């Protein structure tokens, strides 16, 4: 607790959030949740895109090429590396990152804003608020 503050001061300010005192009248800036959600989505896409590229090329080689014996993951990674180099693993990453920015921002922003709205109702605070917010966020994004 901040120095010089009493428990009654915390109640007047609005409460505690993750060990920090916050002002419920001003609120926790929800735009941060949208921003961090967008960044998390973009980061996840940029890390997983090479894996997705390898998987997609394996699937398309078996389907389009009619290959009877599909290549292993190691063989496909080597093929991509030899034919396209490092850039081959990130071909088409821009649309993926753009979509992940929007999806991540929407998902986390909706969850957090719903959770904060639900926590104002004393009967829905705690686990119920988290559960309902997660369900709403998942349904909203999908």
JSON list of N, CA and C in Angstrom, two decimals, residues 60-142:
[
{"chain": "A", "resi": 60, "resn": "UNK", "atom": "N", "xyz": [0.13, -28.93, -49.52]},
{"chain": "A", "resi": 60, "resn": "UNK", "atom": "CA", "xyz": [-0.10, -28.63, -50.93]},
{"chain": "A", "resi": 60, "resn": "UNK", "atom": "C", "xyz": [0.73, -29.53, -51.84]},
{"chain": "A", "resi": 61, "resn": "UNK", "atom": "N", "xyz": [1.92, -29.94, -51.41]},
{"chain": "A", "resi": 61, "resn": "UNK", "atom": "CA", "xyz": [2.74, -30.84, -52.22]},
{"chain": "A", "resi": 61, "resn": "UNK", "atom": "C", "xyz": [2.05, -32.19, -52.37]},
{"chain": "A", "resi": 62, "resn": "UNK", "atom": "N", "xyz": [1.43, -32.66, -51.32]},
{"chain": "A", "resi": 62, "resn": "UNK", "atom": "CA", "xyz": [0.73, -33.94, -51.37]},
{"chain": "A", "resi": 62, "resn": "UNK", "atom": "C", "xyz": [-0.54, -33.83, -52.21]},
{"chain": "A", "resi": 63, "resn": "UNK", "atom": "N", "xyz": [-1.23, -32.69, -52.15]},
{"chain": "A", "resi": 63, "resn": "UNK", "atom": "CA", "xyz": [-2.50, -32.53, -52.85]},
{"chain": "A", "resi": 63, "resn": "UNK", "atom": "C", "xyz": [-2.31, -32.16, -54.32]},
{"chain": "A", "resi": 64, "resn": "UNK", "atom": "N", "xyz": [-1.54, -31.10, -54.57]},
{"chain": "A", "resi": 64, "resn": "UNK", "atom": "CA", "xyz": [-1.36, -30.59, -55.93]},
{"chain": "A", "resi": 64, "resn": "UNK", "atom": "C", "xyz": [-0.40, -31.46, -56.72]},
{"chain": "A", "resi": 65, "resn": "UNK", "atom": "N", "xyz": [0.70, -31.82, -56.11]},
{"chain": "A", "resi": 65, "resn": "UNK", "atom": "CA", "xyz": [1.72, -32.59, -56.82]},
{"chain": "A", "resi": 65, "resn": "UNK", "atom": "C", "xyz": [1.39, -34.06, -56.94]},
{"chain": "A", "resi": 66, "resn": "UNK", "atom": "N", "xyz": [0.44, -34.53, -56.16]},
{"chain": "A", "resi": 66, "resn": "UNK", "atom": "CA", "xyz": [0.09, -35.95, -56.19]},
{"chain": "A", "resi": 66, "resn": "UNK", "atom": "C", "xyz": [1.22, -36.84, -55.71]},
{"chain": "A", "resi": 67, "resn": "UNK", "atom": "N", "xyz": [2.03, -36.34, -54.81]},
{"chain": "A", "resi": 67, "resn": "UNK", "atom": "CA", "xyz": [3.17, -37.10, -54.30]},
{"chain": "A", "resi": 67, "resn": "UNK", "atom": "C", "xyz": [2.66, -38.28, -53.49]},
{"chain": "A", "resi": 68, "resn": "UNK", "atom": "N", "xyz": [3.15, -39.47, -53.84]},
{"chain": "A", "resi": 68, "resn": "UNK", "atom": "CA", "xyz": [2.74, -40.68, -53.13]},
{"chain": "A", "resi": 68, "resn": "UNK", "atom": "C", "xyz": [3.41, -40.79, -51.77]},
{"chain": "A", "resi": 69, "resn": "UNK", "atom": "N", "xyz": [4.69, -40.41, -51.71]},
{"chain": "A", "resi": 69, "resn": "UNK", "atom": "CA", "xyz": [5.41, -40.45, -50.43]},
{"chain": "A", "resi": 69, "resn": "UNK", "atom": "C", "xyz": [5.67, -39.02, -50.00]},
{"chain": "A", "resi": 70, "resn": "UNK", "atom": "N", "xyz": [4.89, -38.51, -49.04]},
{"chain": "A", "resi": 70, "resn": "UNK", "atom": "CA", "xyz": [5.06, -37.12, -48.62]},
{"chain": "A", "resi": 70, "resn": "UNK", "atom": "C", "xyz": [6.42, -36.88, -47.97]},
{"chain": "A", "resi": 71, "resn": "UNK", "atom": "N", "xyz": [6.89, -35.64, -48.12]},
{"chain": "A", "resi": 71, "resn": "UNK", "atom": "CA", "xyz": [8.16, -35.27, -47.52]},
{"chain": "A", "resi": 71, "resn": "UNK", "atom": "C", "xyz": [8.00, -35.14, -46.01]},
{"chain": "A", "resi": 72, "resn": "UNK", "atom": "N", "xyz": [9.09, -35.39, -45.30]},
{"chain": "A", "resi": 72, "resn": "UNK", "atom": "CA", "xyz": [9.08, -35.19, -43.86]},
{"chain": "A", "resi": 72, "resn": "UNK", "atom": "C", "xyz": [9.23, -33.70, -43.58]},
{"chain": "A", "resi": 73, "resn": "UNK", "atom": "N", "xyz": [9.05, -33.34, -42.33]},
{"chain": "A", "resi": 73, "resn": "UNK", "atom": "CA", "xyz": [9.20, -31.92, -41.95]},
{"chain": "A", "resi": 73, "resn": "UNK", "atom": "C", "xyz": [10.61, -31.45, -42.26]},
{"chain": "A", "resi": 74, "resn": "UNK", "atom": "N", "xyz": [11.58, -32.26, -41.91]},
{"chain": "A", "resi": 74, "resn": "UNK", "atom": "CA", "xyz": [12.99, -31.90, -42.16]},
{"chain": "A", "resi": 74, "resn": "UNK", "atom": "C", "xyz": [13.24, -31.70, -43.65]},
{"chain": "A", "resi": 75, "resn": "UNK", "atom": "N", "xyz": [12.71, -32.59, -44.49]},
{"chain": "A", "resi": 75, "resn": "UNK", "atom": "CA", "xyz": [12.90, -32.46, -45.93]},
{"chain": "A", "resi": 75, "resn": "UNK", "atom": "C", "xyz": [12.23, -31.19, -46.47]},
{"chain": "A", "resi": 76, "resn": "UNK", "atom": "N", "xyz": [11.06, -30.88, -45.97]},
{"chain": "A", "resi": 76, "resn": "UNK", "atom": "CA", "xyz": [10.35, -29.69, -46.45]},
{"chain": "A", "resi": 76, "resn": "UNK", "atom": "C", "xyz": [11.07, -28.42, -46.01]},
{"chain": "A", "resi": 77, "resn": "UNK", "atom": "N", "xyz": [11.56, -28.38, -44.78]},
{"chain": "A", "resi": 77, "resn": "UNK", "atom": "CA", "xyz": [12.32, -27.22, -44.31]},
{"chain": "A", "resi": 77, "resn": "UNK", "atom": "C", "xyz": [13.55, -27.02, -45.20]},
{"chain": "A", "resi": 78, "resn": "UNK", "atom": "N", "xyz": [14.22, -28.13, -45.52]},
{"chain": "A", "resi": 78, "resn": "UNK", "atom": "CA", "xyz": [15.41, -28.04, -46.38]},
{"chain": "A", "resi": 78, "resn": "UNK", "atom": "C", "xyz": [15.02, -27.54, -47.78]},
{"chain": "A", "resi": 79, "resn": "UNK", "atom": "N", "xyz": [13.91, -28.02, -48.31]},
{"chain": "A", "resi": 79, "resn": "UNK", "atom": "CA", "xyz": [13.45, -27.59, -49.63]},
{"chain": "A", "resi": 79, "resn": "UNK", "atom": "C", "xyz": [13.15, -26.09, -49.65]},
{"chain": "A", "resi": 80, "resn": "UNK", "atom": "N", "xyz": [12.45, -25.61, -48.64]},
{"chain": "A", "resi": 80, "resn": "UNK", "atom": "CA", "xyz": [12.14, -24.18, -48.55]},
{"chain": "A", "resi": 80, "resn": "UNK", "atom": "C", "xyz": [13.43, -23.37, -48.45]},
{"chain": "A", "resi": 81, "resn": "UNK", "atom": "N", "xyz": [14.35, -23.83, -47.62]},
{"chain": "A", "resi": 81, "resn": "UNK", "atom": "CA", "xyz": [15.61, -23.12, -47.41]},
{"chain": "A", "resi": 81, "resn": "UNK", "atom": "C", "xyz": [16.43, -23.04, -48.70]},
{"chain": "A", "resi": 82, "resn": "UNK", "atom": "N", "xyz": [16.51, -24.16, -49.41]},
{"chain": "A", "resi": 82, "resn": "UNK", "atom": "CA", "xyz": [17.31, -24.21, -50.63]},
{"chain": "A", "resi": 82, "resn": "UNK", "atom": "C", "xyz": [16.68, -23.37, -51.74]},
{"chain": "A", "resi": 83, "resn": "UNK", "atom": "N", "xyz": [15.36, -23.47, -51.89]},
{"chain": "A", "resi": 83, "resn": "UNK", "atom": "CA", "xyz": [14.71, -22.76, -53.00]},
{"chain": "A", "resi": 83, "resn": "UNK", "atom": "C", "xyz": [14.49, -21.27, -52.73]},
{"chain": "A", "resi": 84, "resn": "UNK", "atom": "N", "xyz": [14.10, -20.92, -51.50]},
{"chain": "A", "resi": 84, "resn": "UNK", "atom": "CA", "xyz": [13.72, -19.52, -51.22]},
{"chain": "A", "resi": 84, "resn": "UNK", "atom": "C", "xyz": [14.55, -18.85, -50.13]},
{"chain": "A", "resi": 85, "resn": "UNK", "atom": "N", "xyz": [15.36, -19.60, -49.42]},
{"chain": "A", "resi": 85, "resn": "UNK", "atom": "CA", "xyz": [16.14, -19.02, -48.34]},
{"chain": "A", "resi": 85, "resn": "UNK", "atom": "C", "xyz": [15.28, -18.66, -47.14]},
{"chain": "A", "resi": 86, "resn": "UNK", "atom": "N", "xyz": [15.82, -17.82, -46.28]},
{"chain": "A", "resi": 86, "resn": "UNK", "atom": "CA", "xyz": [15.13, -17.41, -45.06]},
{"chain": "A", "resi": 86, "resn": "UNK", "atom": "C", "xyz": [13.80, -16.72, -45.38]},
{"chain": "A", "resi": 87, "resn": "UNK", "atom": "N", "xyz": [13.80, -15.92, -46.43]},
{"chain": "A", "resi": 87, "resn": "UNK", "atom": "CA", "xyz": [12.59, -15.18, -46.81]},
{"chain": "A", "resi": 87, "resn": "UNK", "atom": "C", "xyz": [11.44, -16.11, -47.19]},
{"chain": "A", "resi": 88, "resn": "UNK", "atom": "N", "xyz": [11.76, -17.31, -47.62]},
{"chain": "A", "resi": 88, "resn": "UNK", "atom": "CA", "xyz": [10.72, -18.26, -48.01]},
{"chain": "A", "resi": 88, "resn": "UNK", "atom": "C", "xyz": [9.82, -18.66, -46.85]},
{"chain": "A", "resi": 89, "resn": "UNK", "atom": "N", "xyz": [10.36, -18.66, -45.65]},
{"chain": "A", "resi": 89, "resn": "UNK", "atom": "CA", "xyz": [9.57, -19.02, -44.48]},
{"chain": "A", "resi": 89, "resn": "UNK", "atom": "C", "xyz": [8.60, -17.91, -44.08]},
{"chain": "A", "resi": 90, "resn": "UNK", "atom": "N", "xyz": [8.89, -16.69, -44.52]},
{"chain": "A", "resi": 90, "resn": "UNK", "atom": "CA", "xyz": [8.05, -15.55, -44.16]},
{"chain": "A", "resi": 90, "resn": "UNK", "atom": "C", "xyz": [7.28, -14.98, -45.35]},
{"chain": "A", "resi": 91, "resn": "UNK", "atom": "N", "xyz": [7.23, -15.72, -46.43]},
{"chain": "A", "resi": 91, "resn": "UNK", "atom": "CA", "xyz": [6.44, -15.28, -47.58]},
{"chain": "A", "resi": 91, "resn": "UNK", "atom": "C", "xyz": [4.96, -15.25, -47.17]},
{"chain": "A", "resi": 92, "resn": "UNK", "atom": "N", "xyz": [4.30, -14.14, -47.41]},
{"chain": "A", "resi": 92, "resn": "UNK", "atom": "CA", "xyz": [2.89, -14.02, -47.07]},
{"chain": "A", "resi": 92, "resn": "UNK", "atom": "C", "xyz": [2.62, -13.70, -45.61]},
{"chain": "A", "resi": 93, "resn": "UNK", "atom": "N", "xyz": [3.63, -13.24, -44.88]},
{"chain": "A", "resi": 93, "resn": "UNK", "atom": "CA", "xyz": [3.44, -12.97, -43.45]},
{"chain": "A", "resi": 93, "resn": "UNK", "atom": "C", "xyz": [2.64, -11.68, -43.20]},
{"chain": "A", "resi": 94, "resn": "UNK", "atom": "N", "xyz": [2.68, -10.74, -44.12]},
{"chain": "A", "resi": 94, "resn": "UNK", "atom": "CA", "xyz": [2.00, -9.45, -43.90]},
{"chain": "A", "resi": 94, "resn": "UNK", "atom": "C", "xyz": [0.49, -9.60, -43.69]},
{"chain": "A", "resi": 95, "resn": "UNK", "atom": "N", "xyz": [-0.23, -10.33, -44.54]},
{"chain": "A", "resi": 95, "resn": "UNK", "atom": "CA", "xyz": [-1.67, -10.51, -44.26]},
{"chain": "A", "resi": 95, "resn": "UNK", "atom": "C", "xyz": [-1.93, -11.23, -42.93]},
{"chain": "A", "resi": 96, "resn": "UNK", "atom": "N", "xyz": [-1.07, -12.18, -42.61]},
{"chain": "A", "resi": 96, "resn": "UNK", "atom": "CA", "xyz": [-1.23, -12.90, -41.34]},
{"chain": "A", "resi": 96, "resn": "UNK", "atom": "C", "xyz": [-1.05, -12.00, -40.14]},
{"chain": "A", "resi": 97, "resn": "UNK", "atom": "N", "xyz": [-0.04, -11.15, -40.19]},
{"chain": "A", "resi": 97, "resn": "UNK", "atom": "CA", "xyz": [0.19, -10.21, -39.08]},
{"chain": "A", "resi": 97, "resn": "UNK", "atom": "C", "xyz": [-0.94, -9.19, -39.01]},
{"chain": "A", "resi": 98, "resn": "UNK", "atom": "N", "xyz": [-1.39, -8.71, -40.15]},
{"chain": "A", "resi": 98, "resn": "UNK", "atom": "CA", "xyz": [-2.50, -7.75, -40.15]},
{"chain": "A", "resi": 98, "resn": "UNK", "atom": "C", "xyz": [-3.75, -8.35, -39.51]},
{"chain": "A", "resi": 99, "resn": "UNK", "atom": "N", "xyz": [-4.06, -9.57, -39.88]},
{"chain": "A", "resi": 99, "resn": "UNK", "atom": "CA", "xyz": [-5.22, -10.23, -39.28]},
{"chain": "A", "resi": 99, "resn": "UNK", "atom": "C", "xyz": [-5.04, -10.49, -37.80]},
{"chain": "A", "resi": 100, "resn": "UNK", "atom": "N", "xyz": [-3.83, -10.88, -37.41]},
{"chain": "A", "resi": 100, "resn": "UNK", "atom": "CA", "xyz": [-3.56, -11.15, -35.99]},
{"chain": "A", "resi": 100, "resn": "UNK", "atom": "C", "xyz": [-3.59, -9.88, -35.16]},
{"chain": "A", "resi": 101, "resn": "UNK", "atom": "N", "xyz": [-3.17, -8.76, -35.73]},
{"chain": "A", "resi": 101, "resn": "UNK", "atom": "CA", "xyz": [-3.27, -7.48, -35.02]},
{"chain": "A", "resi": 101, "resn": "UNK", "atom": "C", "xyz": [-4.72, -7.18, -34.68]},
{"chain": "A", "resi": 102, "resn": "UNK", "atom": "N", "xyz": [-5.58, -7.29, -35.68]},
{"chain": "A", "resi": 102, "resn": "UNK", "atom": "CA", "xyz": [-6.99, -6.99, -35.47]},
{"chain": "A", "resi": 102, "resn": "UNK", "atom": "C", "xyz": [-7.65, -7.99, -34.53]},
{"chain": "A", "resi": 103, "resn": "UNK", "atom": "N", "xyz": [-7.39, -9.27, -34.74]},
{"chain": "A", "resi": 103, "resn": "UNK", "atom": "CA", "xyz": [-8.00, -10.31, -33.91]},
{"chain": "A", "resi": 103, "resn": "UNK", "atom": "C", "xyz": [-7.54, -10.22, -32.46]},
{"chain": "A", "resi": 104, "resn": "UNK", "atom": "N", "xyz": [-6.23, -10.06, -32.26]},
{"chain": "A", "resi": 104, "resn": "UNK", "atom": "CA", "xyz": [-5.70, -9.97, -30.90]},
{"chain": "A", "resi": 104, "resn": "UNK", "atom": "C", "xyz": [-6.22, -8.75, -30.16]},
{"chain": "A", "resi": 105, "resn": "UNK", "atom": "N", "xyz": [-6.25, -7.61, -30.85]},
{"chain": "A", "resi": 105, "resn": "UNK", "atom": "CA", "xyz": [-6.76, -6.39, -30.22]},
{"chain": "A", "resi": 105, "resn": "UNK", "atom": "C", "xyz": [-8.22, -6.55, -29.84]},
{"chain": "A", "resi": 106, "resn": "UNK", "atom": "N", "xyz": [-9.01, -7.08, -30.74]},
{"chain": "A", "resi": 106, "resn": "UNK", "atom": "CA", "xyz": [-10.44, -7.26, -30.47]},
{"chain": "A", "resi": 106, "resn": "UNK", "atom": "C", "xyz": [-10.66, -8.24, -29.33]},
{"chain": "A", "resi": 107, "resn": "UNK", "atom": "N", "xyz": [-9.98, -9.37, -29.39]},
{"chain": "A", "resi": 107, "resn": "UNK", "atom": "CA", "xyz": [-10.17, -10.42, -28.39]},
{"chain": "A", "resi": 107, "resn": "UNK", "atom": "C", "xyz": [-9.84, -9.91, -26.98]},
{"chain": "A", "resi": 108, "resn": "UNK", "atom": "N", "xyz": [-8.63, -9.39, -26.80]},
{"chain": "A", "resi": 108, "resn": "UNK", "atom": "CA", "xyz": [-8.22, -8.95, -25.47]},
{"chain": "A", "resi": 108, "resn": "UNK", "atom": "C", "xyz": [-8.98, -7.70, -25.03]},
{"chain": "A", "resi": 109, "resn": "UNK", "atom": "N", "xyz": [-9.24, -6.79, -25.95]},
{"chain": "A", "resi": 109, "resn": "UNK", "atom": "CA", "xyz": [-9.99, -5.59, -25.60]},
{"chain": "A", "resi": 109, "resn": "UNK", "atom": "C", "xyz": [-11.41, -5.91, -25.15]},
{"chain": "A", "resi": 110, "resn": "UNK", "atom": "N", "xyz": [-12.07, -6.81, -25.87]},
{"chain": "A", "resi": 110, "resn": "UNK", "atom": "CA", "xyz": [-13.44, -7.19, -25.50]},
{"chain": "A", "resi": 110, "resn": "UNK", "atom": "C", "xyz": [-13.45, -7.93, -24.17]},
{"chain": "A", "resi": 111, "resn": "UNK", "atom": "N", "xyz": [-12.52, -8.83, -23.98]},
{"chain": "A", "resi": 111, "resn": "UNK", "atom": "CA", "xyz": [-12.47, -9.58, -22.71]},
{"chain": "A", "resi": 111, "resn": "UNK", "atom": "C", "xyz": [-12.27, -8.63, -21.54]},
{"chain": "A", "resi": 112, "resn": "UNK", "atom": "N", "xyz": [-11.29, -7.76, -21.63]},
{"chain": "A", "resi": 112, "resn": "UNK", "atom": "CA", "xyz": [-11.00, -6.88, -20.50]},
{"chain": "A", "resi": 112, "resn": "UNK", "atom": "C", "xyz": [-12.11, -5.87, -20.24]},
{"chain": "A", "resi": 113, "resn": "UNK", "atom": "N", "xyz": [-12.66, -5.29, -21.30]},
{"chain": "A", "resi": 113, "resn": "UNK", "atom": "CA", "xyz": [-13.73, -4.32, -21.07]},
{"chain": "A", "resi": 113, "resn": "UNK", "atom": "C", "xyz": [-14.98, -5.01, -20.54]},
{"chain": "A", "resi": 114, "resn": "UNK", "atom": "N", "xyz": [-15.29, -6.22, -21.01]},
{"chain": "A", "resi": 114, "resn": "UNK", "atom": "CA", "xyz": [-16.43, -6.97, -20.49]},
{"chain": "A", "resi": 114, "resn": "UNK", "atom": "C", "xyz": [-16.21, -7.34, -19.03]},
{"chain": "A", "resi": 115, "resn": "UNK", "atom": "N", "xyz": [-14.99, -7.77, -18.73]},
{"chain": "A", "resi": 115, "resn": "UNK", "atom": "CA", "xyz": [-14.67, -8.16, -17.35]},
{"chain": "A", "resi": 115, "resn": "UNK", "atom": "C", "xyz": [-14.82, -6.96, -16.41]},
{"chain": "A", "resi": 116, "resn": "UNK", "atom": "N", "xyz": [-14.33, -5.80, -16.81]},
{"chain": "A", "resi": 116, "resn": "UNK", "atom": "CA", "xyz": [-14.44, -4.62, -15.95]},
{"chain": "A", "resi": 116, "resn": "UNK", "atom": "C", "xyz": [-15.90, -4.20, -15.78]},
{"chain": "A", "resi": 117, "resn": "UNK", "atom": "N", "xyz": [-16.69, -4.32, -16.85]},
{"chain": "A", "resi": 117, "resn": "UNK", "atom": "CA", "xyz": [-18.10, -3.98, -16.77]},
{"chain": "A", "resi": 117, "resn": "UNK", "atom": "C", "xyz": [-18.83, -4.95, -15.84]},
{"chain": "A", "resi": 118, "resn": "UNK", "atom": "N", "xyz": [-18.52, -6.24, -15.94]},
{"chain": "A", "resi": 118, "resn": "UNK", "atom": "CA", "xyz": [-19.17, -7.25, -15.10]},
{"chain": "A", "resi": 118, "resn": "UNK", "atom": "C", "xyz": [-18.76, -7.14, -13.63]},
{"chain": "A", "resi": 119, "resn": "UNK", "atom": "N", "xyz": [-17.52, -6.73, -13.37]},
{"chain": "A", "resi": 119, "resn": "UNK", "atom": "CA", "xyz": [-17.05, -6.64, -11.99]},
{"chain": "A", "resi": 119, "resn": "UNK", "atom": "C", "xyz": [-17.73, -5.51, -11.22]},
{"chain": "A", "resi": 120, "resn": "UNK", "atom": "N", "xyz": [-18.42, -4.63, -11.91]},
{"chain": "A", "resi": 120, "resn": "UNK", "atom": "CA", "xyz": [-19.19, -3.59, -11.22]},
{"chain": "A", "resi": 120, "resn": "UNK", "atom": "C", "xyz": [-20.42, -4.18, -10.55]},
{"chain": "A", "resi": 121, "resn": "UNK", "atom": "N", "xyz": [-20.85, -5.35, -11.01]},
{"chain": "A", "resi": 121, "resn": "UNK", "atom": "CA", "xyz": [-21.98, -6.05, -10.41]},
{"chain": "A", "resi": 121, "resn": "UNK", "atom": "C", "xyz": [-21.42, -7.00, -9.34]},
{"chain": "A", "resi": 122, "resn": "UNK", "atom": "N", "xyz": [-21.70, -6.76, -8.05]},
{"chain": "A", "resi": 122, "resn": "UNK", "atom": "CA", "xyz": [-21.10, -7.56, -6.98]},
{"chain": "A", "resi": 122, "resn": "UNK", "atom": "C", "xyz": [-21.37, -9.06, -7.08]},
{"chain": "A", "resi": 123, "resn": "UNK", "atom": "N", "xyz": [-22.48, -9.46, -7.67]},
{"chain": "A", "resi": 123, "resn": "UNK", "atom": "CA", "xyz": [-22.77, -10.89, -7.75]},
{"chain": "A", "resi": 123, "resn": "UNK", "atom": "C", "xyz": [-21.99, -11.58, -8.87]},
{"chain": "A", "resi": 124, "resn": "UNK", "atom": "N", "xyz": [-21.36, -10.81, -9.76]},
{"chain": "A", "resi": 124, "resn": "UNK", "atom": "CA", "xyz": [-20.62, -11.39, -10.88]},
{"chain": "A", "resi": 124, "resn": "UNK", "atom": "C", "xyz": [-19.12, -11.15, -10.80]},
{"chain": "A", "resi": 125, "resn": "UNK", "atom": "N", "xyz": [-18.63, -10.65, -9.67]},
{"chain": "A", "resi": 125, "resn": "UNK", "atom": "CA", "xyz": [-17.20, -10.37, -9.61]},
{"chain": "A", "resi": 125, "resn": "UNK", "atom": "C", "xyz": [-16.42, -11.67, -9.43]},
{"chain": "A", "resi": 126, "resn": "UNK", "atom": "N", "xyz": [-15.13, -11.60, -9.62]},
{"chain": "A", "resi": 126, "resn": "UNK", "atom": "CA", "xyz": [-14.27, -12.77, -9.43]},
{"chain": "A", "resi": 126, "resn": "UNK", "atom": "C", "xyz": [-14.30, -13.71, -10.61]},
{"chain": "A", "resi": 127, "resn": "UNK", "atom": "N", "xyz": [-14.40, -15.00, -10.30]},
{"chain": "A", "resi": 127, "resn": "UNK", "atom": "CA", "xyz": [-14.31, -16.03, -11.33]},
{"chain": "A", "resi": 127, "resn": "UNK", "atom": "C", "xyz": [-15.43, -15.95, -12.37]},
{"chain": "A", "resi": 128, "resn": "UNK", "atom": "N", "xyz": [-16.63, -15.60, -11.94]},
{"chain": "A", "resi": 128, "resn": "UNK", "atom": "CA", "xyz": [-17.74, -15.50, -12.89]},
{"chain": "A", "resi": 128, "resn": "UNK", "atom": "C", "xyz": [-17.48, -14.42, -13.93]},
{"chain": "A", "resi": 129, "resn": "UNK", "atom": "N", "xyz": [-16.95, -13.29, -13.51]},
{"chain": "A", "resi": 129, "resn": "UNK", "atom": "CA", "xyz": [-16.65, -12.21, -14.45]},
{"chain": "A", "resi": 129, "resn": "UNK", "atom": "C", "xyz": [-15.63, -12.67, -15.48]},
{"chain": "A", "resi": 130, "resn": "UNK", "atom": "N", "xyz": [-14.61, -13.39, -15.04]},
{"chain": "A", "resi": 130, "resn": "UNK", "atom": "CA", "xyz": [-13.57, -13.88, -15.95]},
{"chain": "A", "resi": 130, "resn": "UNK", "atom": "C", "xyz": [-14.15, -14.91, -16.92]},
{"chain": "A", "resi": 131, "resn": "UNK", "atom": "N", "xyz": [-14.95, -15.81, -16.40]},
{"chain": "A", "resi": 131, "resn": "UNK", "atom": "CA", "xyz": [-15.57, -16.85, -17.23]},
{"chain": "A", "resi": 131, "resn": "UNK", "atom": "C", "xyz": [-16.47, -16.25, -18.30]},
{"chain": "A", "resi": 132, "resn": "UNK", "atom": "N", "xyz": [-17.35, -15.35, -17.91]},
{"chain": "A", "resi": 132, "resn": "UNK", "atom": "CA", "xyz": [-18.29, -14.75, -18.85]},
{"chain": "A", "resi": 132, "resn": "UNK", "atom": "C", "xyz": [-17.55, -13.88, -19.87]},
{"chain": "A", "resi": 133, "resn": "UNK", "atom": "N", "xyz": [-16.57, -13.11, -19.40]},
{"chain": "A", "resi": 133, "resn": "UNK", "atom": "CA", "xyz": [-15.80, -12.24, -20.30]},
{"chain": "A", "resi": 133, "resn": "UNK", "atom": "C", "xyz": [-15.05, -13.08, -21.34]},
{"chain": "A", "resi": 134, "resn": "UNK", "atom": "N", "xyz": [-14.48, -14.19, -20.91]},
{"chain": "A", "resi": 134, "resn": "UNK", "atom": "CA", "xyz": [-13.78, -15.07, -21.86]},
{"chain": "A", "resi": 134, "resn": "UNK", "atom": "C", "xyz": [-14.72, -15.64, -22.91]},
{"chain": "A", "resi": 135, "resn": "UNK", "atom": "N", "xyz": [-15.91, -16.04, -22.48]},
{"chain": "A", "resi": 135, "resn": "UNK", "atom": "CA", "xyz": [-16.89, -16.58, -23.42]},
{"chain": "A", "resi": 135, "resn": "UNK", "atom": "C", "xyz": [-17.36, -15.51, -24.40]},
{"chain": "A", "resi": 136, "resn": "UNK", "atom": "N", "xyz": [-17.61, -14.31, -23.90]},
{"chain": "A", "resi": 136, "resn": "UNK", "atom": "CA", "xyz": [-18.03, -13.22, -24.79]},
{"chain": "A", "resi": 136, "resn": "UNK", "atom": "C", "xyz": [-16.93, -12.87, -25.77]},
{"chain": "A", "resi": 137, "resn": "UNK", "atom": "N", "xyz": [-15.69, -12.77, -25.28]},
{"chain": "A", "resi": 137, "resn": "UNK", "atom": "CA", "xyz": [-14.57, -12.45, -26.16]},
{"chain": "A", "resi": 137, "resn": "UNK", "atom": "C", "xyz": [-14.36, -13.49, -27.23]},
{"chain": "A", "resi": 138, "resn": "UNK", "atom": "N", "xyz": [-14.44, -14.75, -26.87]},
{"chain": "A", "resi": 138, "resn": "UNK", "atom": "CA", "xyz": [-14.25, -15.83, -27.83]},
{"chain": "A", "resi": 138, "resn": "UNK", "atom": "C", "xyz": [-15.36, -15.81, -28.88]},
{"chain": "A", "resi": 139, "resn": "UNK", "atom": "N", "xyz": [-16.60, -15.62, -28.45]},
{"chain": "A", "resi": 139, "resn": "UNK", "atom": "CA", "xyz": [-17.71, -15.58, -29.40]},
{"chain": "A", "resi": 139, "resn": "UNK", "atom": "C", "xyz": [-17.66, -14.35, -30.29]},
{"chain": "A", "resi": 140, "resn": "UNK", "atom": "N", "xyz": [-17.22, -13.24, -29.74]},
{"chain": "A", "resi": 140, "resn": "UNK", "atom": "CA", "xyz": [-17.18, -11.99, -30.50]},
{"chain": "A", "resi": 140, "resn": "UNK", "atom": "C", "xyz": [-16.14, -12.05, -31.62]},
{"chain": "A", "resi": 141, "resn": "UNK", "atom": "N", "xyz": [-14.98, -12.63, -31.31]},
{"chain": "A", "resi": 141, "resn": "UNK", "atom": "CA", "xyz": [-13.90, -12.69, -32.30]},
{"chain": "A", "resi": 141, "resn": "UNK", "atom": "C", "xyz": [-14.19, -13.76, -33.35]},
{"chain": "A", "resi": 142, "resn": "UNK", "atom": "N", "xyz": [-14.73, -14.88, -32.93]},
{"chain": "A", "resi": 142, "resn": "UNK", "atom": "CA", "xyz": [-15.02, -15.94, -33.91]},
{"chain": "A", "resi": 142, "resn": "UNK", "atom": "C", "xyz": [-16.31, -15.63, -34.59]}
]
